[in-house]
Short mmCIF file of C-alpha atoms in Angstrom, two decimals:
data_model
loop_
_atom_site.label_atom_id
_atom_site.label_comp_id
_atom_site.label_asym_id
_atom_site.label_seq_id
_atom_site.Cartn_x
_atom_site.Cartn_y
_atom_site.Cartn_z
CA MET Q 1 -63.53 -9.13 18.59
CA ILE Q 2 -61.61 -9.65 15.35
CA LYS Q 3 -62.33 -6.97 12.80
CA ALA Q 4 -61.73 -7.87 9.17
CA THR Q 5 -61.98 -5.63 6.13
CA VAL Q 6 -62.54 -7.08 2.67
CA PHE Q 7 -59.64 -6.07 0.44
CA LEU Q 8 -60.08 -6.96 -3.21
CA GLY Q 9 -61.54 -10.33 -2.36
CA VAL Q 10 -59.10 -11.16 0.46
CA PHE Q 11 -59.54 -10.71 4.21
CA TRP Q 12 -56.87 -8.51 5.75
CA ILE Q 13 -57.14 -9.08 9.48
CA SER Q 14 -56.86 -5.64 10.99
CA ASN Q 15 -55.74 -6.81 14.39
CA LEU Q 16 -52.86 -8.76 12.83
CA TRP Q 17 -50.95 -5.53 13.29
CA GLY Q 18 -53.52 -3.74 15.44
CA ILE Q 19 -56.09 -1.24 14.26
CA GLN Q 20 -54.23 1.68 15.83
CA SER Q 21 -50.91 0.81 14.21
CA THR Q 22 -52.59 0.40 10.82
CA ILE Q 23 -54.20 3.82 11.11
CA ALA Q 24 -50.87 5.30 12.24
CA ALA Q 25 -49.08 3.72 9.27
CA GLU Q 26 -51.57 5.22 6.85
CA ALA Q 27 -51.15 8.63 8.47
CA LYS Q 28 -47.34 8.35 8.31
CA ALA Q 29 -47.45 7.37 4.64
CA GLN Q 30 -49.69 10.32 3.82
CA LYS Q 31 -47.19 12.73 5.41
CA LEU Q 32 -44.16 11.43 3.50
CA ASP Q 33 -43.18 13.58 0.52
CA LEU Q 34 -40.81 12.33 -2.17
CA GLU Q 35 -38.54 14.25 -4.53
CA ILE Q 36 -38.69 12.78 -8.04
CA GLY Q 37 -36.49 14.03 -10.88
CA ILE Q 38 -39.10 13.97 -13.66
CA ILE Q 39 -36.67 15.75 -16.01
CA GLN Q 40 -33.22 14.91 -14.76
CA ARG Q 41 -31.02 16.92 -17.13
CA LEU Q 42 -32.71 19.71 -19.02
CA GLY Q 43 -31.00 20.28 -22.35
CA ALA Q 44 -28.53 17.44 -21.93
CA LYS Q 45 -28.25 14.30 -24.00
CA PRO Q 46 -30.90 11.83 -22.73
CA MET Q 47 -29.58 9.07 -20.45
CA ILE Q 48 -31.84 6.50 -22.12
CA ASP Q 49 -31.18 5.92 -25.83
CA GLY Q 50 -34.13 6.95 -27.96
CA ASP Q 51 -35.49 9.51 -25.52
CA PRO Q 52 -35.85 13.03 -26.99
CA LEU Q 53 -33.57 15.96 -26.18
CA ILE Q 54 -35.62 18.34 -24.02
CA GLN Q 55 -34.96 22.03 -24.73
CA LYS Q 56 -38.31 23.54 -23.71
CA VAL Q 57 -40.89 22.71 -21.04
CA LYS Q 58 -44.37 24.15 -20.68
CA ILE Q 59 -45.89 24.09 -17.20
CA ASN Q 60 -49.59 24.89 -16.85
CA SER Q 61 -52.17 25.00 -14.10
CA THR Q 62 -55.15 22.67 -14.30
CA SER Q 63 -58.63 23.95 -15.12
CA GLY Q 64 -59.91 26.50 -12.60
CA ASP Q 65 -56.55 26.86 -10.89
CA SER Q 66 -53.39 28.97 -11.20
CA LEU Q 67 -49.69 28.56 -10.57
CA LYS Q 68 -47.66 30.38 -7.95
CA VAL Q 69 -44.05 30.91 -9.02
CA SER Q 70 -41.48 31.89 -6.39
CA PHE Q 71 -37.71 32.30 -6.31
CA PRO Q 72 -36.24 31.00 -3.02
CA ASP Q 73 -32.83 32.63 -3.62
CA GLN Q 74 -34.31 36.04 -4.42
CA ALA Q 75 -36.36 37.47 -1.56
CA SER Q 76 -36.61 40.76 -3.45
CA ILE Q 77 -38.74 39.16 -6.20
CA SER Q 78 -42.36 38.67 -5.17
CA ALA Q 79 -44.20 35.45 -5.98
CA ILE Q 80 -45.97 35.54 -9.35
CA GLU Q 81 -49.41 34.10 -10.10
CA THR Q 82 -49.89 32.80 -13.63
CA LYS Q 83 -51.52 30.10 -15.73
CA GLU Q 84 -48.39 29.10 -17.63
CA VAL Q 85 -44.61 29.02 -17.25
CA VAL Q 86 -42.27 28.19 -20.12
CA LEU Q 87 -38.75 26.94 -19.37
CA LYS Q 88 -36.19 27.30 -22.15
CA VAL Q 89 -32.64 25.97 -22.18
CA ASP Q 90 -30.10 28.69 -22.88
CA SER Q 91 -26.41 29.39 -22.22
CA THR Q 92 -24.31 32.35 -21.13
CA PRO Q 93 -20.71 32.95 -22.30
CA LEU Q 94 -18.19 33.01 -19.45
CA THR Q 95 -15.85 35.98 -19.07
CA LYS Q 96 -12.98 33.53 -18.78
CA PRO Q 97 -12.72 29.75 -19.30
CA LYS Q 98 -13.66 27.57 -16.33
CA LEU Q 99 -12.12 24.20 -15.44
CA GLU Q 100 -14.73 21.53 -14.73
CA GLU Q 101 -13.10 18.36 -13.43
CA LYS Q 102 -13.99 15.19 -11.53
CA LEU Q 103 -11.97 12.19 -10.46
CA ILE Q 104 -13.91 9.12 -11.59
CA LEU Q 105 -13.03 6.13 -9.43
CA SER Q 106 -15.24 3.53 -11.13
CA ASP Q 107 -17.88 3.17 -13.82
CA ARG Q 108 -20.78 0.69 -13.54
CA SER Q 109 -24.03 -0.16 -15.34
CA THR Q 110 -26.28 -0.11 -12.25
CA PHE Q 111 -26.71 1.84 -9.04
CA GLU Q 112 -26.49 -1.31 -6.91
CA THR Q 113 -23.05 -2.28 -8.20
CA ALA Q 114 -21.84 1.34 -8.20
CA GLU Q 115 -22.86 1.65 -4.55
CA ASP Q 116 -20.95 -1.52 -3.70
CA SER Q 117 -17.92 -0.12 -5.53
CA ALA Q 118 -18.29 3.11 -3.52
CA LYS Q 119 -18.04 1.11 -0.29
CA SER Q 120 -14.77 -0.45 -1.50
CA TRP Q 121 -13.27 2.99 -2.06
CA GLN Q 122 -14.54 4.15 1.33
CA LYS Q 123 -12.66 1.30 2.97
CA LEU Q 124 -9.48 2.87 1.58
CA GLY Q 125 -10.37 6.10 3.37
CA ILE Q 126 -11.56 7.91 0.24
CA GLU Q 127 -14.73 10.02 0.51
CA VAL Q 128 -17.03 9.35 -2.44
CA GLU Q 129 -20.35 10.11 -4.07
CA VAL Q 130 -22.42 8.11 -6.58
CA ALA Q 131 -23.66 9.87 -9.72
CA GLN Q 132 -25.39 9.00 -13.00
CA PRO Q 133 -24.14 11.21 -15.83
CA GLY Q 134 -24.96 8.33 -18.19
CA ARG Q 135 -23.71 5.10 -16.70
CA TRP Q 136 -23.46 5.05 -12.93
CA GLN Q 137 -20.16 6.37 -11.61
CA VAL Q 138 -18.34 6.68 -8.30
CA TRP Q 139 -16.66 10.07 -7.91
CA ALA Q 140 -14.09 11.23 -5.43
CA LYS Q 141 -16.21 13.64 -3.38
CA ARG Q 142 -15.95 17.01 -5.08
CA ASP Q 143 -16.04 19.24 -2.01
CA VAL Q 144 -13.27 17.16 -0.36
CA TYR Q 145 -10.97 16.76 -3.38
CA SER Q 146 -11.71 20.28 -4.55
CA THR Q 147 -8.52 21.38 -6.32
CA PRO Q 148 -6.64 20.04 -9.36
CA LEU Q 149 -3.57 19.43 -7.19
CA VAL Q 150 -5.45 17.34 -4.61
CA ARG Q 151 -7.24 15.32 -7.30
CA ARG Q 152 -3.98 14.55 -9.08
CA TRP Q 153 -2.28 13.62 -5.84
CA LEU Q 154 -5.08 11.11 -5.13
CA LEU Q 155 -5.03 9.74 -8.69
CA HIS Q 156 -1.24 9.24 -8.68
CA SER Q 157 -1.40 7.63 -5.24
CA LEU Q 158 -4.03 5.15 -6.46
CA GLU Q 159 -2.06 4.38 -9.64
CA ALA Q 160 1.08 3.78 -7.59
CA ASN Q 161 -0.84 1.18 -5.60
CA GLY Q 162 -2.05 -0.70 -8.67
CA TYR Q 163 -5.49 0.83 -9.23
CA ASP Q 164 -5.91 1.38 -12.97
CA SER Q 165 -9.62 2.21 -13.27
CA PRO Q 166 -9.67 5.80 -11.85
CA TYR Q 167 -9.30 8.68 -14.30
CA LEU Q 168 -9.81 12.43 -14.50
CA ASP Q 169 -12.80 13.75 -16.44
CA THR Q 170 -11.64 17.22 -17.43
CA GLU Q 171 -13.47 19.85 -19.45
CA VAL Q 172 -12.73 23.54 -20.02
CA LEU Q 173 -16.01 25.44 -20.26
CA SER Q 174 -16.48 28.62 -22.29
CA LYS Q 175 -20.18 28.99 -21.41
CA LYS Q 176 -22.56 27.88 -18.72
CA PRO Q 177 -26.08 26.44 -19.11
CA ASP Q 178 -29.00 28.66 -18.15
CA ILE Q 179 -32.74 28.23 -17.91
CA ILE Q 180 -34.90 31.16 -19.03
CA LEU Q 181 -38.37 31.33 -17.47
CA LYS Q 182 -40.99 33.06 -19.56
CA ILE Q 183 -44.06 34.20 -17.63
CA GLY Q 184 -46.36 36.26 -19.82
CA GLU Q 185 -44.16 38.79 -21.61
CA LYS Q 186 -41.43 38.77 -18.97
CA GLU Q 187 -38.34 36.57 -18.77
CA TYR Q 188 -36.44 35.52 -15.65
CA ASN Q 189 -33.07 33.88 -15.21
CA GLN Q 190 -32.97 32.11 -11.84
CA ASP Q 191 -31.27 28.90 -10.67
CA GLN Q 192 -33.93 28.00 -8.09
CA VAL Q 193 -37.63 28.18 -8.90
CA GLU Q 194 -40.59 26.74 -7.01
CA ILE Q 195 -43.96 26.21 -8.70
CA THR Q 196 -47.05 25.40 -6.63
CA SER Q 197 -50.81 25.46 -7.12
CA SER Q 198 -53.90 25.59 -4.93
CA LYS Q 199 -55.09 22.17 -6.10
CA ASN Q 200 -51.62 20.61 -5.79
CA LEU Q 201 -51.74 19.68 -9.48
CA VAL Q 202 -49.50 20.86 -12.32
CA GLU Q 203 -49.35 20.00 -16.01
CA VAL Q 204 -45.95 19.43 -17.65
CA ASN Q 205 -45.40 19.20 -21.40
CA THR Q 206 -42.04 18.69 -23.12
CA THR Q 207 -43.55 18.71 -26.65
CA ASP Q 208 -45.61 21.03 -28.85
CA ASN Q 209 -48.54 18.61 -28.71
CA SER Q 210 -51.02 19.78 -26.07
CA GLN Q 211 -52.38 16.24 -25.75
CA ALA Q 212 -48.99 15.05 -24.53
CA ALA Q 213 -49.11 17.08 -21.29
CA ARG Q 214 -48.77 15.04 -18.11
CA THR Q 215 -50.42 15.95 -14.83
CA TYR Q 216 -48.42 15.62 -11.61
CA GLY Q 217 -49.57 15.84 -8.03
CA GLY Q 218 -47.73 18.08 -5.59
CA SER Q 219 -45.40 20.86 -6.70
CA LEU Q 220 -42.34 21.43 -8.90
CA LYS Q 221 -38.87 22.77 -8.28
CA LEU Q 222 -36.27 23.78 -10.84
CA GLN Q 223 -32.80 23.33 -9.37
CA PRO Q 224 -29.13 22.84 -10.37
CA ASN Q 225 -27.74 19.31 -10.55
CA ALA Q 226 -24.28 17.77 -10.20
CA TYR Q 227 -23.44 18.24 -13.90
CA GLY Q 228 -23.75 22.03 -14.09
CA GLU Q 229 -27.21 21.70 -15.64
CA PHE Q 230 -30.75 21.78 -14.25
CA SER Q 231 -33.33 19.25 -13.06
CA LEU Q 232 -37.09 19.57 -12.76
CA VAL Q 233 -38.11 17.86 -9.53
CA ASN Q 234 -41.62 16.85 -8.50
CA HIS Q 235 -42.28 17.13 -4.76
CA VAL Q 236 -45.12 14.66 -4.30
CA PRO Q 237 -46.75 12.75 -1.42
CA LEU Q 238 -45.77 9.06 -1.34
CA GLU Q 239 -49.28 7.72 -1.87
CA THR Q 240 -49.90 10.15 -4.77
CA TYR Q 241 -46.59 9.09 -6.31
CA LEU Q 242 -47.77 5.47 -6.24
CA ARG Q 243 -50.81 6.43 -8.35
CA GLY Q 244 -48.35 7.36 -11.11
CA VAL Q 245 -46.20 4.24 -10.67
CA VAL Q 246 -48.37 1.20 -10.05
CA PRO Q 247 -50.46 1.27 -13.30
CA TYR Q 248 -47.33 1.68 -15.42
CA GLU Q 249 -45.26 -0.94 -13.64
CA ILE Q 250 -47.82 -3.75 -13.32
CA GLY Q 251 -50.08 -2.86 -16.28
CA ALA Q 252 -53.63 -1.59 -16.49
CA ASN Q 253 -55.18 -5.05 -16.93
CA ALA Q 254 -53.38 -6.86 -14.13
CA PRO Q 255 -55.43 -8.97 -11.67
CA ALA Q 256 -56.32 -7.17 -8.44
CA GLN Q 257 -54.05 -9.22 -6.18
CA ALA Q 258 -51.06 -8.72 -8.50
CA VAL Q 259 -51.76 -4.98 -8.33
CA ALA Q 260 -51.88 -5.13 -4.53
CA ALA Q 261 -48.56 -6.98 -4.39
CA GLN Q 262 -47.00 -4.47 -6.80
CA THR Q 263 -48.29 -1.59 -4.67
CA ILE Q 264 -46.63 -2.85 -1.48
CA ILE Q 265 -43.41 -3.53 -3.36
CA ALA Q 266 -43.41 -0.13 -5.12
CA ARG Q 267 -43.94 1.65 -1.78
CA THR Q 268 -41.13 -0.36 -0.20
CA TYR Q 269 -38.78 0.22 -3.14
CA ALA Q 270 -39.32 3.98 -3.10
CA LEU Q 271 -38.62 4.37 0.62
CA ARG Q 272 -35.60 2.04 0.51
CA ASN Q 273 -34.00 4.03 -2.34
CA LEU Q 274 -34.30 7.65 -1.20
CA ARG Q 275 -30.49 8.02 -1.33
CA ARG Q 276 -30.23 7.14 -5.02
CA PHE Q 277 -29.80 10.71 -6.36
CA LYS Q 278 -28.34 12.40 -3.31
CA VAL Q 279 -25.62 13.92 -5.49
CA ASP Q 280 -28.31 15.81 -7.43
CA ASP Q 281 -30.29 16.84 -4.34
CA TYR Q 282 -33.37 14.75 -5.07
CA GLN Q 283 -34.29 11.17 -4.30
CA LEU Q 284 -35.60 9.13 -7.23
CA CYS Q 285 -35.85 9.29 -11.01
CA ALA Q 286 -38.98 8.59 -13.06
CA THR Q 287 -37.50 5.96 -15.40
CA VAL Q 288 -36.60 2.26 -15.39
CA HIS Q 289 -33.45 3.16 -13.44
CA CYS Q 290 -35.83 3.57 -10.48
CA GLN Q 291 -39.55 2.96 -11.04
CA VAL Q 292 -41.51 4.21 -14.05
CA TYR Q 293 -43.48 7.27 -12.89
CA LYS Q 294 -45.71 9.18 -15.31
CA GLY Q 295 -47.98 11.23 -13.09
CA LEU Q 296 -51.75 11.04 -12.84
CA ASN Q 297 -52.93 10.81 -16.46
CA ASP Q 298 -53.65 7.10 -16.51
CA THR Q 299 -54.65 6.20 -12.98
CA ASN Q 300 -57.21 3.44 -12.74
CA PRO Q 301 -59.72 2.29 -10.08
CA ILE Q 302 -58.02 -1.04 -9.32
CA SER Q 303 -54.64 0.59 -8.68
CA ASP Q 304 -56.21 3.40 -6.67
CA GLN Q 305 -58.10 0.91 -4.53
CA ALA Q 306 -54.94 -1.14 -3.93
CA ILE Q 307 -53.03 1.98 -2.90
CA ALA Q 308 -55.79 3.07 -0.54
CA GLN Q 309 -56.33 -0.36 1.03
CA THR Q 310 -52.59 -1.03 1.55
CA ALA Q 311 -51.73 2.51 2.67
CA GLY Q 312 -48.61 2.44 4.81
CA LEU Q 313 -47.89 -1.28 4.33
CA VAL Q 314 -44.30 -2.20 3.46
CA LEU Q 315 -42.30 -5.43 3.10
CA THR Q 316 -39.59 -5.97 5.70
CA TYR Q 317 -36.82 -8.34 6.73
CA LYS Q 318 -35.77 -8.15 10.38
CA ASN Q 319 -37.57 -4.82 10.70
CA GLU Q 320 -35.72 -3.26 7.76
CA LEU Q 321 -37.26 -2.44 4.39
CA ILE Q 322 -36.25 -5.08 1.89
CA ASP Q 323 -34.41 -4.32 -1.32
CA ALA Q 324 -37.70 -4.59 -3.19
CA LEU Q 325 -36.41 -5.57 -6.61
CA TYR Q 326 -38.70 -6.94 -9.30
CA SER Q 327 -38.71 -7.51 -13.04
CA SER Q 328 -41.05 -8.22 -15.92
CA THR Q 329 -40.22 -11.89 -16.44
CA THR Q 330 -37.82 -14.36 -14.81
CA GLY Q 331 -37.78 -17.06 -17.48
CA GLY Q 332 -38.88 -19.71 -15.01
CA VAL Q 333 -36.55 -19.16 -12.06
CA THR Q 334 -35.79 -16.03 -10.07
CA ALA Q 335 -32.19 -14.90 -9.55
CA SER Q 336 -30.32 -14.11 -6.37
CA PHE Q 337 -29.07 -10.58 -5.74
CA ALA Q 338 -25.45 -11.63 -6.36
CA ASP Q 339 -26.37 -13.14 -9.74
CA THR Q 340 -26.83 -9.62 -11.09
CA TRP Q 341 -25.03 -7.16 -8.81
CA ASN Q 342 -22.01 -6.97 -6.54
CA GLY Q 343 -22.69 -6.51 -2.84
CA ALA Q 344 -23.89 -8.37 0.21
CA GLU Q 345 -26.42 -11.12 -0.39
CA ARG Q 346 -30.02 -10.49 0.59
CA PRO Q 347 -31.33 -13.66 2.29
CA TYR Q 348 -34.83 -12.99 0.92
CA LEU Q 349 -33.59 -12.67 -2.69
CA GLN Q 350 -32.74 -16.26 -3.57
CA PRO Q 351 -33.55 -18.48 -6.58
CA VAL Q 352 -37.16 -19.69 -6.65
CA ILE Q 353 -38.66 -21.86 -9.39
CA ASP Q 354 -41.35 -19.57 -10.82
CA SER Q 355 -44.25 -22.01 -10.77
CA SER Q 356 -47.19 -22.69 -8.50
CA ARG Q 357 -46.30 -26.39 -8.49
CA PRO Q 358 -43.02 -28.33 -8.13
CA LEU Q 359 -41.49 -28.50 -11.61
CA TRP Q 360 -37.78 -28.60 -10.86
CA ASP Q 361 -35.45 -29.24 -7.93
CA LEU Q 362 -32.72 -26.58 -7.98
CA VAL Q 363 -30.82 -28.25 -5.13
CA LYS Q 364 -30.46 -31.53 -7.02
CA HIS Q 365 -30.21 -29.96 -10.46
CA PRO Q 366 -28.63 -26.48 -10.28
CA LEU Q 367 -28.53 -24.60 -13.55
CA ASN Q 368 -24.81 -23.75 -13.46
CA ASN Q 369 -24.20 -26.83 -15.62
CA GLU Q 370 -24.49 -25.85 -19.29
CA GLN Q 371 -26.29 -28.99 -20.45
CA THR Q 372 -28.73 -28.84 -17.54
CA PHE Q 373 -29.35 -25.16 -18.25
CA ARG Q 374 -30.14 -25.80 -21.91
CA HIS Q 375 -32.48 -28.61 -20.95
CA PHE Q 376 -34.32 -26.28 -18.56
CA LEU Q 377 -34.75 -23.67 -21.28
CA LYS Q 378 -36.52 -26.24 -23.46
CA MET Q 379 -39.22 -26.55 -20.79
CA THR Q 380 -42.13 -24.21 -21.51
CA GLN Q 381 -45.20 -25.58 -19.69
CA GLY Q 382 -46.36 -25.21 -16.10
CA PHE Q 383 -44.53 -21.98 -15.26
CA ASN Q 384 -46.18 -18.82 -14.04
CA GLU Q 385 -45.01 -17.03 -17.19
CA THR Q 386 -45.90 -19.76 -19.68
CA GLY Q 387 -47.36 -18.22 -22.83
CA ARG Q 388 -45.75 -14.81 -22.47
CA GLU Q 389 -44.34 -14.74 -25.97
CA GLY Q 390 -41.11 -12.92 -26.63
CA VAL Q 391 -40.20 -12.57 -22.96
CA PHE Q 392 -40.62 -15.97 -21.27
CA ARG Q 393 -38.57 -17.58 -24.05
CA TRP Q 394 -36.77 -15.70 -26.81
CA HIS Q 395 -34.34 -16.30 -29.66
CA LYS Q 396 -32.35 -13.52 -31.33
CA THR Q 397 -29.61 -13.59 -33.96
CA ARG Q 398 -26.96 -10.89 -34.39
CA SER Q 399 -24.18 -10.66 -36.95
CA ILE Q 400 -20.55 -10.36 -35.94
CA ALA Q 401 -20.44 -6.91 -37.55
CA ASP Q 402 -23.28 -5.70 -35.32
CA LEU Q 403 -21.82 -7.39 -32.25
CA ASN Q 404 -18.51 -5.69 -32.99
CA GLN Q 405 -20.27 -2.34 -32.95
CA ASP Q 406 -22.13 -3.19 -29.73
CA LEU Q 407 -18.95 -4.16 -27.94
CA ARG Q 408 -16.89 -1.28 -29.34
CA THR Q 409 -19.44 1.28 -28.13
CA TYR Q 410 -19.47 -0.29 -24.67
CA LEU Q 411 -15.67 -0.42 -24.41
CA GLN Q 412 -15.42 3.21 -25.50
CA LYS Q 413 -17.89 4.23 -22.79
CA THR Q 414 -15.93 2.31 -20.16
CA ARG Q 415 -12.55 3.55 -21.45
CA ASP Q 416 -11.28 0.01 -22.00
CA PRO Q 417 -7.89 -0.25 -23.77
CA LEU Q 418 -9.30 -2.90 -26.13
CA ALA Q 419 -11.87 -0.45 -27.57
CA ASP Q 420 -9.85 -0.22 -30.82
CA PHE Q 421 -10.31 -3.93 -31.64
CA ASN Q 422 -11.41 -4.87 -35.16
CA THR Q 423 -13.47 -8.01 -34.70
CA ILE Q 424 -14.72 -10.56 -32.21
CA LYS Q 425 -13.13 -13.98 -32.72
CA SER Q 426 -15.17 -15.94 -30.16
CA MET Q 427 -17.54 -15.64 -27.20
CA GLU Q 428 -17.90 -18.31 -24.54
CA VAL Q 429 -19.78 -18.69 -21.26
CA GLN Q 430 -17.23 -19.08 -18.48
CA GLU Q 431 -19.44 -19.24 -15.42
CA ARG Q 432 -23.10 -19.50 -14.48
CA SER Q 433 -24.88 -19.22 -11.17
CA PRO Q 434 -27.13 -21.99 -9.75
CA SER Q 435 -30.12 -20.01 -11.08
CA GLY Q 436 -28.65 -20.20 -14.60
CA ARG Q 437 -27.64 -16.55 -14.85
CA MET Q 438 -24.49 -15.87 -16.80
CA LEU Q 439 -21.84 -14.59 -14.40
CA THR Q 440 -18.87 -14.37 -16.78
CA LEU Q 441 -18.76 -14.14 -20.57
CA ALA Q 442 -15.28 -14.49 -22.10
CA ILE Q 443 -14.73 -12.64 -25.38
CA GLU Q 444 -11.68 -12.99 -27.60
CA THR Q 445 -10.97 -10.20 -30.09
CA ASP Q 446 -8.16 -9.73 -32.58
CA LYS Q 447 -6.51 -7.33 -30.08
CA GLY Q 448 -6.88 -9.42 -26.94
CA LYS Q 449 -9.25 -11.07 -24.48
CA LEU Q 450 -11.71 -9.57 -22.04
CA GLU Q 451 -14.43 -10.69 -19.66
CA LEU Q 452 -17.91 -9.28 -19.07
CA HIS Q 453 -19.59 -9.95 -15.76
CA LYS Q 454 -23.23 -10.17 -14.68
CA ASN Q 455 -25.36 -7.21 -15.80
CA GLU Q 456 -22.48 -5.74 -17.81
CA ILE Q 457 -23.19 -8.48 -20.38
CA ARG Q 458 -26.58 -6.90 -21.10
CA SER Q 459 -25.02 -3.44 -21.16
CA ALA Q 460 -22.41 -4.44 -23.72
CA LEU Q 461 -24.46 -6.50 -26.18
CA GLU Q 462 -27.80 -5.64 -27.79
CA PRO Q 463 -29.56 -9.04 -28.04
CA PRO Q 464 -29.81 -10.31 -24.44
CA ARG Q 465 -33.08 -9.47 -22.69
CA SER Q 466 -31.61 -11.03 -19.57
CA THR Q 467 -28.46 -12.93 -18.55
CA PHE Q 468 -30.51 -16.15 -18.69
CA PHE Q 469 -29.33 -17.31 -22.12
CA TYR Q 470 -26.80 -19.39 -24.03
CA LEU Q 471 -24.88 -18.74 -27.24
CA GLN Q 472 -24.80 -20.70 -30.49
CA PRO Q 473 -22.13 -19.65 -33.06
CA ILE Q 474 -23.14 -19.49 -36.75
CA TYR Q 475 -20.51 -20.22 -39.42
CA ASN Q 476 -20.55 -19.93 -43.20
CA LYS Q 477 -19.46 -22.67 -45.59
CA GLN Q 478 -15.84 -21.60 -45.19
CA LYS Q 479 -16.23 -22.14 -41.43
CA GLN Q 480 -15.89 -18.42 -40.77
CA LEU Q 481 -17.79 -17.00 -37.81
CA GLN Q 482 -20.73 -14.97 -39.13
CA ALA Q 483 -23.11 -14.45 -36.20
CA TYR Q 484 -24.37 -15.73 -32.89
CA ASP Q 485 -27.76 -17.02 -31.84
CA PHE Q 486 -28.82 -15.80 -28.39
CA ILE Q 487 -31.30 -18.30 -26.93
CA GLY Q 488 -32.76 -17.44 -23.57
CA GLY Q 489 -35.61 -16.58 -21.29
CA GLY Q 490 -36.82 -13.76 -19.10
CA PHE Q 491 -36.86 -10.00 -19.49
CA GLY Q 492 -34.87 -7.96 -16.98
CA HIS Q 493 -32.63 -8.90 -14.09
CA GLY Q 494 -34.95 -11.63 -12.79
CA VAL Q 495 -34.46 -10.78 -9.10
CA GLY Q 496 -37.50 -10.78 -6.83
CA MET Q 497 -41.09 -10.72 -8.03
CA SER Q 498 -41.95 -11.55 -11.62
CA GLN Q 499 -44.69 -9.16 -12.66
CA TYR Q 500 -46.09 -11.57 -15.24
CA GLY Q 501 -45.66 -14.39 -12.75
CA SER Q 502 -47.77 -12.48 -10.23
CA TYR Q 503 -50.53 -12.30 -12.85
CA ASN Q 504 -50.77 -16.09 -12.96
CA LEU Q 505 -50.63 -16.55 -9.20
CA ALA Q 506 -53.36 -13.95 -8.71
CA ASN Q 507 -55.51 -15.67 -11.34
CA LEU Q 508 -55.06 -18.92 -9.39
CA GLY Q 509 -56.55 -17.20 -6.34
CA TRP Q 510 -53.38 -16.31 -4.46
CA SER Q 511 -53.56 -13.27 -2.20
CA ALA Q 512 -51.07 -10.39 -2.45
CA GLU Q 513 -49.59 -11.54 0.87
CA ARG Q 514 -49.02 -15.07 -0.46
CA ILE Q 515 -47.53 -13.77 -3.73
CA LEU Q 516 -45.03 -11.65 -1.82
CA ALA Q 517 -44.14 -14.52 0.53
CA PHE Q 518 -43.47 -16.71 -2.54
CA TYR Q 519 -41.09 -14.28 -4.25
CA TYR Q 520 -39.53 -12.84 -1.07
CA PRO Q 521 -39.26 -15.69 1.48
CA GLN Q 522 -38.54 -14.81 5.13
CA THR Q 523 -40.10 -11.36 4.75
CA GLU Q 524 -42.98 -9.79 6.64
CA ILE Q 525 -45.57 -7.19 5.67
CA LYS Q 526 -45.67 -4.45 8.30
CA PRO Q 527 -47.36 -1.10 8.76
CA LEU Q 528 -44.89 1.75 8.40
CA ASP Q 529 -43.74 3.19 11.73
CA ASP Q 530 -40.69 4.83 13.29
CA SER Q 531 -39.16 1.48 14.30
CA ILE Q 532 -38.64 0.36 10.70
CA VAL Q 533 -35.20 1.05 9.22
CA PHE Q 534 -35.43 2.36 5.66
CA TRP Q 535 -31.87 1.44 4.72
CA ARG Q 536 -28.85 0.28 6.68
CA ASP Q 537 -25.58 1.71 5.45
CA GLU Q 538 -22.98 -1.07 5.62
CA SER Q 539 -20.07 1.19 4.63
CA PRO Q 540 -17.55 2.57 7.12
CA LYS Q 541 -19.13 4.99 9.62
CA SER Q 542 -22.34 3.01 9.26
CA ILE Q 543 -25.57 4.77 10.11
CA SER Q 544 -29.17 3.70 9.82
CA LYS Q 545 -31.32 5.77 7.51
CA LYS Q 546 -34.93 6.40 8.44
#
């Protein structure tokens, strides 16, 4: 007998995977705990511009509960029960200066491209680690290249073989960061602190406004990170984590089937990316560099139902979790993986016209031709994102003075020798992909020429909301370059599912399964079990991660 359960208006056939395997997948998902860096660098300059500097954190128990504070490195200190813990950033002078040094092999705007760069260095026999002190970087592994002499030997060897991007990041420290814990009237200075509660709920507030406190499931751990500072890490069950992700990623008013699709993708993304912050001894961040995670304050019934009804379901390709990338808006056509990042192509991440009906033939009319691309951008009707003002189509103007500042800041961050240029003389699209994404932007300055590639274009210049745009120079009456118009579409990298596109498909009656099949062709929804590979390392000494 076929048993079907009604899921948000769609029949999920239980014996498609088997009732027992579905139950087992739900049980496995419930047992998986994640480690989320909810405050990645206490007291350090925020990694996202505009975010506040965090110098103090209040941690409280929820109503009717208490916190248990323990110090794993100090068996002599008994666990403390309290209602509140206050963390304050402090520093201690060192008795003598300390050399802090890393050999930076490469500097990239995204984890995906940094990881691909790391594999290139590994092929040369260099042991590496990927970190995010601001931009993503590839470091020569610190515990392997552990002395100034060894680091300099490696750097000089690379320079002698024509590699000019590696450099030493050297700092002499006169003090070290500390975190002071205040519990009642007592203060503690410990590097490792665990905070639990009976209800598995904790409140975290980084402001003086009590209404701004956020509630997190699971427990907390204060621990050192790779930068000599401290991170506050939330240890949280996978399915509880999703309650703090799905409403923020897809939006509170999204149609039920779009929410269900987002839930399966968010679960898949999290499990595929557990290696992301290995250097800091946790797994994921809580920002747009991973998935937005804000705890349990704004959970809603539709998201909670989607999480419960899809428990343990993930999206796979050949029994491996897919690289479950998604963005707000594609602009009318999704991008391939290689349109945005370096690395091996993902067969399931290929350009798809973002419409429920045939509007355009990409095979006959690829968008790597500039005239064809501009014609496509003039089309506004019939797409899944039609009507999404400011993101489906956009037009921004920026003066040369402002563009100079954008580019100068970027070149300074990336240590480019042209960072001392005075002005941009011209910008021109050199290459597009068949999906219309800009692959190479050539810029001429008064000091020389340079090229920006793929996502680095968005990192370097303020106006682009995507790489799906073209440029129009603006001249004054004396034919002097004054500004550029940026005319484009989409918001984000454009790879994989369009969140706004999923809204439209769900409103047309598409199921979550059909939405996912549309944006990720050749993939299969499966219940989580031990046979599924989380991530396959394609670098030397390849191992499968589960």
